[in-house]
Amino acid sequence: MAYEDRLFAALADPTRRAIFEHIAGRRQSVAELARTMPVSQPAISQHLKVLKEARLVRHVPSGARRIYSIDPEGLGPLRAWLDRFWSEQLAAFKGVVETADES
Amino acid sequence: MHTIDPAPVRKSVTVRAPAERAFDVFVNGMGSWWIKGHSLTESGQKTVVVEAVAGGRWYEIGNAGEEREWGHVIACDRPNRILFAWQLNADFDFDPAFRTEVEVLFEAKGANETTVVLEHRQLANYGAKAEELRGVLDSENGWGGLLASYVAKVA
């Protein structure tokens, strides 16, 4: 598969996309992901393998654990993530500012 | 494949509030609206602090009291504009040597209406030799656009 196809295929799966978003929010280990997501640890590891091949995530060893984070070489997806991130933040801001006290 | 200079992320939202209040909630009340899941603290985000002066700190306070820097304020002009240095690298680690800019403009459209324009720029500083992915970079809605291109590709 071409890199682009691999990238799209990696993100087309909703569980994988959710895992990527979790990692984009905070770098973490497989165990940490498994604690906050309704997905088994082996399944998460499989998804991470696909995400890693698509250059969406990378890992660094930290003692016996691997800590996963966004791969900056895949800046396109990072930018897309930031794009959505700021949309969500501004929507949250709008919700608060419009209900803020007039005082 | 060739290197591209990623376009800034640019977003705007119009809120029913005067510019002063929009500015104050955005800057001084950031902890009241920032999405809690976007946090660097171990104990979970209690609040976010913006010191609204040039050179001021921009940081998060966790429930256990620990502080995590995000960057700093480069320039501040209430109620028109604030410019931040966002210094979280691609690992979401604070790195004083790393810098992208987030500029926020508050444009009064009426007594009780303000358009807030946010631009996150200098994304090339993430250091990636970004692939040219039109479907991603032209995306207005992040994954929505990404998946639309995916569907178009596989159709």
mmCIF file of C-alpha atoms in Angstrom:
data_model
loop_
_atom_site.group_PDB
_atom_site.id
_atom_site.type_symbol
_atom_site.label_atom_id
_atom_site.label_comp_id
_atom_site.label_asym_id
_atom_site.label_seq_id
_atom_site.Cartn_x
_atom_site.Cartn_y
_atom_site.Cartn_z
ATOM 1 C CA MET A 1 0.000 0.000 0.000
ATOM 2 C CA ALA A 2 1.151 3.532 -0.717
ATOM 3 C CA TYR A 3 1.793 5.675 2.318
ATOM 4 C CA GLU A 4 -1.348 7.710 1.734
ATOM 5 C CA ASP A 5 -3.536 4.625 1.444
ATOM 6 C CA ARG A 6 -2.025 3.223 4.609
ATOM 7 C CA LEU A 7 -2.746 6.478 6.393
ATOM 8 C CA PHE A 8 -6.382 6.629 5.339
ATOM 9 C CA ALA A 9 -6.889 2.945 6.059
ATOM 10 C CA ALA A 10 -5.360 3.406 9.510
ATOM 11 C CA LEU A 11 -7.779 6.180 10.380
ATOM 12 C CA ALA A 12 -10.861 4.729 8.737
ATOM 13 C CA ASP A 13 -11.352 2.361 11.670
ATOM 14 C CA PRO A 14 -13.237 4.198 14.455
ATOM 15 C CA THR A 15 -11.452 2.350 17.274
ATOM 16 C CA ARG A 16 -8.059 3.137 15.790
ATOM 17 C CA ARG A 17 -9.096 6.742 15.318
ATOM 18 C CA ALA A 18 -10.143 6.895 18.970
ATOM 19 C CA ILE A 19 -6.797 5.430 20.049
ATOM 20 C CA PHE A 20 -4.962 7.972 17.900
ATOM 21 C CA GLU A 21 -6.990 10.789 19.451
ATOM 22 C CA HIS A 22 -6.250 9.547 22.956
ATOM 23 C CA ILE A 23 -2.538 9.555 22.162
ATOM 24 C CA ALA A 24 -2.833 12.961 20.524
ATOM 25 C CA GLY A 25 -4.349 14.268 23.725
ATOM 26 C CA ARG A 26 -1.652 12.795 25.937
ATOM 27 C CA ARG A 27 1.260 10.451 25.267
ATOM 28 C CA GLN A 28 0.724 7.195 27.118
ATOM 29 C CA SER A 29 1.391 3.490 27.361
ATOM 30 C CA VAL A 30 -0.757 0.583 26.137
ATOM 31 C CA ALA A 31 -1.785 -0.133 29.723
ATOM 32 C CA GLU A 32 -2.944 3.449 30.204
ATOM 33 C CA LEU A 33 -4.955 3.319 26.974
ATOM 34 C CA ALA A 34 -6.561 0.047 28.047
ATOM 35 C CA ARG A 35 -7.618 1.629 31.344
ATOM 36 C CA THR A 36 -9.548 4.434 29.677
ATOM 37 C CA MET A 37 -10.915 2.617 26.632
ATOM 38 C CA PRO A 38 -13.338 -0.289 26.286
ATOM 39 C CA VAL A 39 -10.791 -2.230 24.222
ATOM 40 C CA SER A 40 -8.576 -5.123 25.314
ATOM 41 C CA GLN A 41 -4.856 -4.624 25.629
ATOM 42 C CA PRO A 42 -3.953 -7.102 22.832
ATOM 43 C CA ALA A 43 -6.441 -5.377 20.504
ATOM 44 C CA ILE A 44 -4.933 -1.984 21.364
ATOM 45 C CA SER A 45 -1.467 -3.332 20.600
ATOM 46 C CA GLN A 46 -2.671 -4.517 17.190
ATOM 47 C CA HIS A 47 -4.212 -1.127 16.422
ATOM 48 C CA LEU A 48 -1.026 0.625 17.523
ATOM 49 C CA LYS A 49 0.965 -1.521 15.117
ATOM 50 C CA VAL A 50 -1.196 -0.278 12.231
ATOM 51 C CA LEU A 51 -0.979 3.331 13.443
ATOM 52 C CA LYS A 52 2.786 3.002 13.715
ATOM 53 C CA GLU A 53 3.093 1.616 10.166
ATOM 54 C CA ALA A 54 1.047 4.576 8.933
ATOM 55 C CA ARG A 55 3.519 6.858 10.740
ATOM 56 C CA LEU A 56 0.751 8.280 12.870
ATOM 57 C CA VAL A 57 2.290 7.280 16.184
ATOM 58 C CA ARG A 58 5.725 6.322 17.416
ATOM 59 C CA HIS A 59 6.926 4.960 20.723
ATOM 60 C CA VAL A 60 9.817 5.556 23.046
ATOM 61 C CA PRO A 61 10.893 3.081 25.717
ATOM 62 C CA SER A 62 10.378 4.169 29.304
ATOM 63 C CA GLY A 63 11.727 1.448 31.570
ATOM 64 C CA ALA A 64 9.839 -1.714 30.665
ATOM 65 C CA ARG A 65 7.024 0.219 29.003
ATOM 66 C CA ARG A 66 6.622 1.849 25.635
ATOM 67 C CA ILE A 67 5.166 5.331 25.675
ATOM 68 C CA TYR A 68 3.221 6.149 22.517
ATOM 69 C CA SER A 69 2.968 9.654 21.091
ATOM 70 C CA ILE A 70 2.101 11.342 17.814
ATOM 71 C CA ASP A 71 4.746 10.933 15.138
ATOM 72 C CA PRO A 72 5.688 14.439 14.009
ATOM 73 C CA GLU A 73 6.784 12.991 10.659
ATOM 74 C CA GLY A 74 3.072 12.532 9.978
ATOM 75 C CA LEU A 75 2.375 16.237 10.243
ATOM 76 C CA GLY A 76 -0.653 16.107 7.976
ATOM 77 C CA PRO A 77 -2.656 14.129 10.531
ATOM 78 C CA LEU A 78 -1.234 16.229 13.350
ATOM 79 C CA ARG A 79 -2.462 19.356 11.632
ATOM 80 C CA ALA A 80 -5.844 17.754 11.020
ATOM 81 C CA TRP A 81 -5.980 16.902 14.705
ATOM 82 C CA LEU A 82 -5.121 20.486 15.691
ATOM 83 C CA ASP A 83 -7.788 21.685 13.277
ATOM 84 C CA ARG A 84 -10.435 19.692 15.064
ATOM 85 C CA PHE A 85 -8.963 20.423 18.462
ATOM 86 C CA TRP A 86 -9.395 24.195 18.037
ATOM 87 C CA SER A 87 -12.903 23.745 16.606
ATOM 88 C CA GLU A 88 -13.914 21.870 19.720
ATOM 89 C CA GLN A 89 -12.221 24.362 22.025
ATOM 90 C CA LEU A 90 -13.945 27.336 20.378
ATOM 91 C CA ALA A 91 -17.295 25.574 20.555
ATOM 92 C CA ALA A 92 -16.722 24.986 24.277
ATOM 93 C CA PHE A 93 -15.694 28.637 24.701
ATOM 94 C CA LYS A 94 -18.854 29.831 22.928
ATOM 95 C CA GLY A 95 -20.985 27.697 25.240
ATOM 96 C CA VAL A 96 -19.429 29.265 28.330
ATOM 97 C CA VAL A 97 -19.197 32.887 27.199
ATOM 98 C CA GLU A 98 -22.852 32.945 26.147
ATOM 99 C CA THR A 99 -24.004 31.638 29.494
ATOM 100 C CA ALA A 100 -21.571 33.765 31.528
ATOM 101 C CA ASP A 101 -23.070 36.184 34.017
ATOM 102 C CA GLU A 102 -23.700 39.637 32.644
ATOM 103 C CA SER A 103 -22.429 41.057 35.913
ATOM 104 C CA MET B 1 6.520 13.290 -2.358
ATOM 105 C CA HIS B 2 7.857 16.701 -1.495
ATOM 106 C CA THR B 3 8.048 18.897 1.539
ATOM 107 C CA ILE B 4 5.269 21.339 2.211
ATOM 108 C CA ASP B 5 4.946 24.228 4.559
ATOM 109 C CA PRO B 6 1.761 23.443 6.427
ATOM 110 C CA ALA B 7 -0.875 26.134 6.331
ATOM 111 C CA PRO B 8 -1.921 27.611 9.662
ATOM 112 C CA VAL B 9 -4.996 26.221 11.335
ATOM 113 C CA ARG B 10 -7.536 29.038 11.237
ATOM 114 C CA LYS B 11 -10.852 28.977 13.061
ATOM 115 C CA SER B 12 -13.488 31.509 13.933
ATOM 116 C CA VAL B 13 -16.600 31.590 16.036
ATOM 117 C CA THR B 14 -19.152 34.365 16.623
ATOM 118 C CA VAL B 15 -20.450 34.707 20.159
ATOM 119 C CA ARG B 16 -23.298 36.698 21.689
ATOM 120 C CA ALA B 17 -21.173 38.832 23.989
ATOM 121 C CA PRO B 18 -19.387 42.179 23.884
ATOM 122 C CA ALA B 19 -15.706 42.018 22.956
ATOM 123 C CA GLU B 20 -14.574 42.781 26.516
ATOM 124 C CA ARG B 21 -16.496 39.848 27.948
ATOM 125 C CA ALA B 22 -15.462 37.531 25.133
ATOM 126 C CA PHE B 23 -11.845 38.485 25.774
ATOM 127 C CA ASP B 24 -12.103 38.130 29.552
ATOM 128 C CA VAL B 25 -13.775 34.720 29.406
ATOM 129 C CA PHE B 26 -11.287 33.526 26.791
ATOM 130 C CA VAL B 27 -8.185 34.755 28.608
ATOM 131 C CA ASN B 28 -8.948 35.045 32.323
ATOM 132 C CA GLY B 29 -11.575 32.320 32.338
ATOM 133 C CA MET B 30 -9.759 29.802 30.157
ATOM 134 C CA GLY B 31 -10.087 27.194 32.907
ATOM 135 C CA SER B 32 -13.879 27.512 32.710
ATOM 136 C CA TRP B 33 -14.139 26.363 29.090
ATOM 137 C CA TRP B 34 -10.962 24.474 28.174
ATOM 138 C CA ILE B 35 -11.845 20.842 27.455
ATOM 139 C CA LYS B 36 -10.678 18.924 30.532
ATOM 140 C CA GLY B 37 -9.459 15.938 28.541
ATOM 141 C CA HIS B 38 -6.774 18.091 26.933
ATOM 142 C CA SER B 39 -4.498 18.040 29.892
ATOM 143 C CA LEU B 40 -0.870 17.430 30.735
ATOM 144 C CA THR B 41 -1.309 17.006 34.467
ATOM 145 C CA GLU B 42 -1.142 13.588 36.129
ATOM 146 C CA SER B 43 -4.007 14.329 38.497
ATOM 147 C CA GLY B 44 -6.380 15.869 35.936
ATOM 148 C CA GLN B 45 -6.949 19.476 35.026
ATOM 149 C CA LYS B 46 -8.206 21.774 37.744
ATOM 150 C CA THR B 47 -7.777 25.009 35.814
ATOM 151 C CA VAL B 48 -5.752 26.895 33.215
ATOM 152 C CA VAL B 49 -3.997 30.170 33.968
ATOM 153 C CA VAL B 50 -3.113 32.905 31.479
ATOM 154 C CA GLU B 51 -1.038 35.804 32.803
ATOM 155 C CA ALA B 52 -2.398 38.449 30.443
ATOM 156 C CA VAL B 53 0.765 40.512 29.944
ATOM 157 C CA ALA B 54 3.623 40.245 27.466
ATOM 158 C CA GLY B 55 5.950 37.577 28.820
ATOM 159 C CA GLY B 56 3.231 36.182 31.109
ATOM 160 C CA ARG B 57 3.016 32.453 31.828
ATOM 161 C CA TRP B 58 0.421 30.121 30.295
ATOM 162 C CA TYR B 59 0.028 26.994 32.337
ATOM 163 C CA GLU B 60 -2.288 24.335 33.696
ATOM 164 C CA ILE B 61 -2.864 23.449 37.356
ATOM 165 C CA GLY B 62 -3.712 19.852 38.208
ATOM 166 C CA ASN B 63 -6.100 18.698 40.915
ATOM 167 C CA ALA B 64 -3.096 17.786 43.058
ATOM 168 C CA GLY B 65 -1.682 21.284 42.645
ATOM 169 C CA GLU B 66 1.055 20.446 40.142
ATOM 170 C CA GLU B 67 1.700 22.976 37.386
ATOM 171 C CA ARG B 68 2.416 22.238 33.728
ATOM 172 C CA GLU B 69 3.618 24.980 31.404
ATOM 173 C CA TRP B 70 2.044 25.208 27.939
ATOM 174 C CA GLY B 71 3.828 28.303 26.701
ATOM 175 C CA HIS B 72 3.627 32.016 27.354
ATOM 176 C CA VAL B 73 1.947 35.246 26.315
ATOM 177 C CA ILE B 74 3.883 37.150 23.636
ATOM 178 C CA ALA B 75 1.567 40.146 23.369
ATOM 179 C CA CYS B 76 -1.715 41.171 24.923
ATOM 180 C CA ASP B 77 -4.062 43.999 23.942
ATOM 181 C CA ARG B 78 -7.395 43.699 25.750
ATOM 182 C CA PRO B 79 -10.028 43.418 24.284
ATOM 183 C CA ASN B 80 -8.670 43.162 20.738
ATOM 184 C CA ARG B 81 -5.954 40.560 20.611
ATOM 185 C CA ILE B 82 -3.787 38.095 22.478
ATOM 186 C CA LEU B 83 -0.807 36.250 21.024
ATOM 187 C CA PHE B 84 0.452 33.076 22.661
ATOM 188 C CA ALA B 85 3.571 31.024 22.187
ATOM 189 C CA TRP B 86 2.354 27.401 22.222
ATOM 190 C CA GLN B 87 5.422 25.447 23.305
ATOM 191 C CA LEU B 88 4.181 21.890 23.403
ATOM 192 C CA ASN B 89 6.064 19.781 20.911
ATOM 193 C CA ALA B 90 4.642 16.822 19.003
ATOM 194 C CA ASP B 91 5.094 14.694 22.120
ATOM 195 C CA PHE B 92 2.988 17.240 23.985
ATOM 196 C CA ASP B 93 5.969 18.008 26.151
ATOM 197 C CA PHE B 94 6.729 21.576 27.111
ATOM 198 C CA ASP B 95 9.912 22.536 25.334
ATOM 199 C CA PRO B 96 11.225 26.079 25.839
ATOM 200 C CA ALA B 97 13.218 25.726 22.609
ATOM 201 C CA PHE B 98 10.082 24.836 20.625
ATOM 202 C CA ARG B 99 7.540 27.395 19.553
ATOM 203 C CA THR B 100 4.401 27.774 17.479
ATOM 204 C CA GLU B 101 2.105 30.790 17.698
ATOM 205 C CA VAL B 102 -1.572 30.978 18.546
ATOM 206 C CA GLU B 103 -3.101 34.370 17.776
ATOM 207 C CA VAL B 104 -6.625 35.220 18.893
ATOM 208 C CA LEU B 105 -8.439 38.304 17.594
ATOM 209 C CA PHE B 106 -11.692 39.648 19.025
ATOM 210 C CA GLU B 107 -13.656 41.639 16.456
ATOM 211 C CA ALA B 108 -16.696 43.519 17.789
ATOM 212 C CA LYS B 109 -19.600 43.071 15.372
ATOM 213 C CA GLY B 110 -22.100 44.906 17.533
ATOM 214 C CA ALA B 111 -22.813 45.799 21.148
ATOM 215 C CA ASN B 112 -23.394 42.144 21.993
ATOM 216 C CA GLU B 113 -21.707 40.236 19.206
ATOM 217 C CA THR B 114 -18.035 39.397 18.769
ATOM 218 C CA THR B 115 -16.227 37.280 16.217
ATOM 219 C CA VAL B 116 -13.272 35.417 17.659
ATOM 220 C CA VAL B 117 -10.644 34.432 15.110
ATOM 221 C CA LEU B 118 -7.972 31.956 16.153
ATOM 222 C CA GLU B 119 -4.887 31.124 14.110
ATOM 223 C CA HIS B 120 -2.376 28.440 15.092
ATOM 224 C CA ARG B 121 0.685 29.015 12.912
ATOM 225 C CA GLN B 122 4.340 28.138 12.363
ATOM 226 C CA LEU B 123 3.316 24.496 12.281
ATOM 227 C CA ALA B 124 6.398 23.752 10.197
ATOM 228 C CA ASN B 125 8.275 24.026 13.496
ATOM 229 C CA TYR B 126 6.953 20.583 14.335
ATOM 230 C CA GLY B 127 9.909 19.664 12.206
ATOM 231 C CA ALA B 128 8.224 17.109 10.056
ATOM 232 C CA LYS B 129 8.883 16.606 6.415
ATOM 233 C CA ALA B 130 5.161 16.580 5.978
ATOM 234 C CA GLU B 131 3.693 14.497 3.222
ATOM 235 C CA GLU B 132 1.488 16.259 0.778
ATOM 236 C CA LEU B 133 -1.945 15.052 1.723
ATOM 237 C CA ARG B 134 -4.425 17.342 0.102
ATOM 238 C CA GLY B 135 -7.376 15.577 1.637
ATOM 239 C CA VAL B 136 -5.949 16.256 5.087
ATOM 240 C CA LEU B 137 -4.554 19.716 4.614
ATOM 241 C CA ASP B 138 -7.609 21.080 2.847
ATOM 242 C CA SER B 139 -9.844 19.628 5.483
ATOM 243 C CA GLU B 140 -12.035 22.160 7.202
ATOM 244 C CA ASN B 141 -13.346 19.713 9.768
ATOM 245 C CA GLY B 142 -10.405 17.518 10.555
ATOM 246 C CA TRP B 143 -11.407 13.872 10.330
ATOM 247 C CA GLY B 144 -14.594 14.622 8.448
ATOM 248 C CA GLY B 145 -12.604 15.865 5.497
ATOM 249 C CA LEU B 146 -10.051 13.115 5.914
ATOM 250 C CA LEU B 147 -12.662 10.404 5.781
ATOM 251 C CA ALA B 148 -14.481 12.071 2.901
ATOM 252 C CA SER B 149 -11.261 11.844 0.894
ATOM 253 C CA TYR B 150 -10.851 8.282 1.993
ATOM 254 C CA VAL B 151 -14.328 7.426 0.791
ATOM 255 C CA ALA B 152 -13.659 9.269 -2.473
ATOM 256 C CA LYS B 153 -10.451 7.295 -2.905
ATOM 257 C CA VAL B 154 -11.965 3.902 -2.291
ATOM 258 C CA ALA B 155 -15.198 4.536 -4.159
#
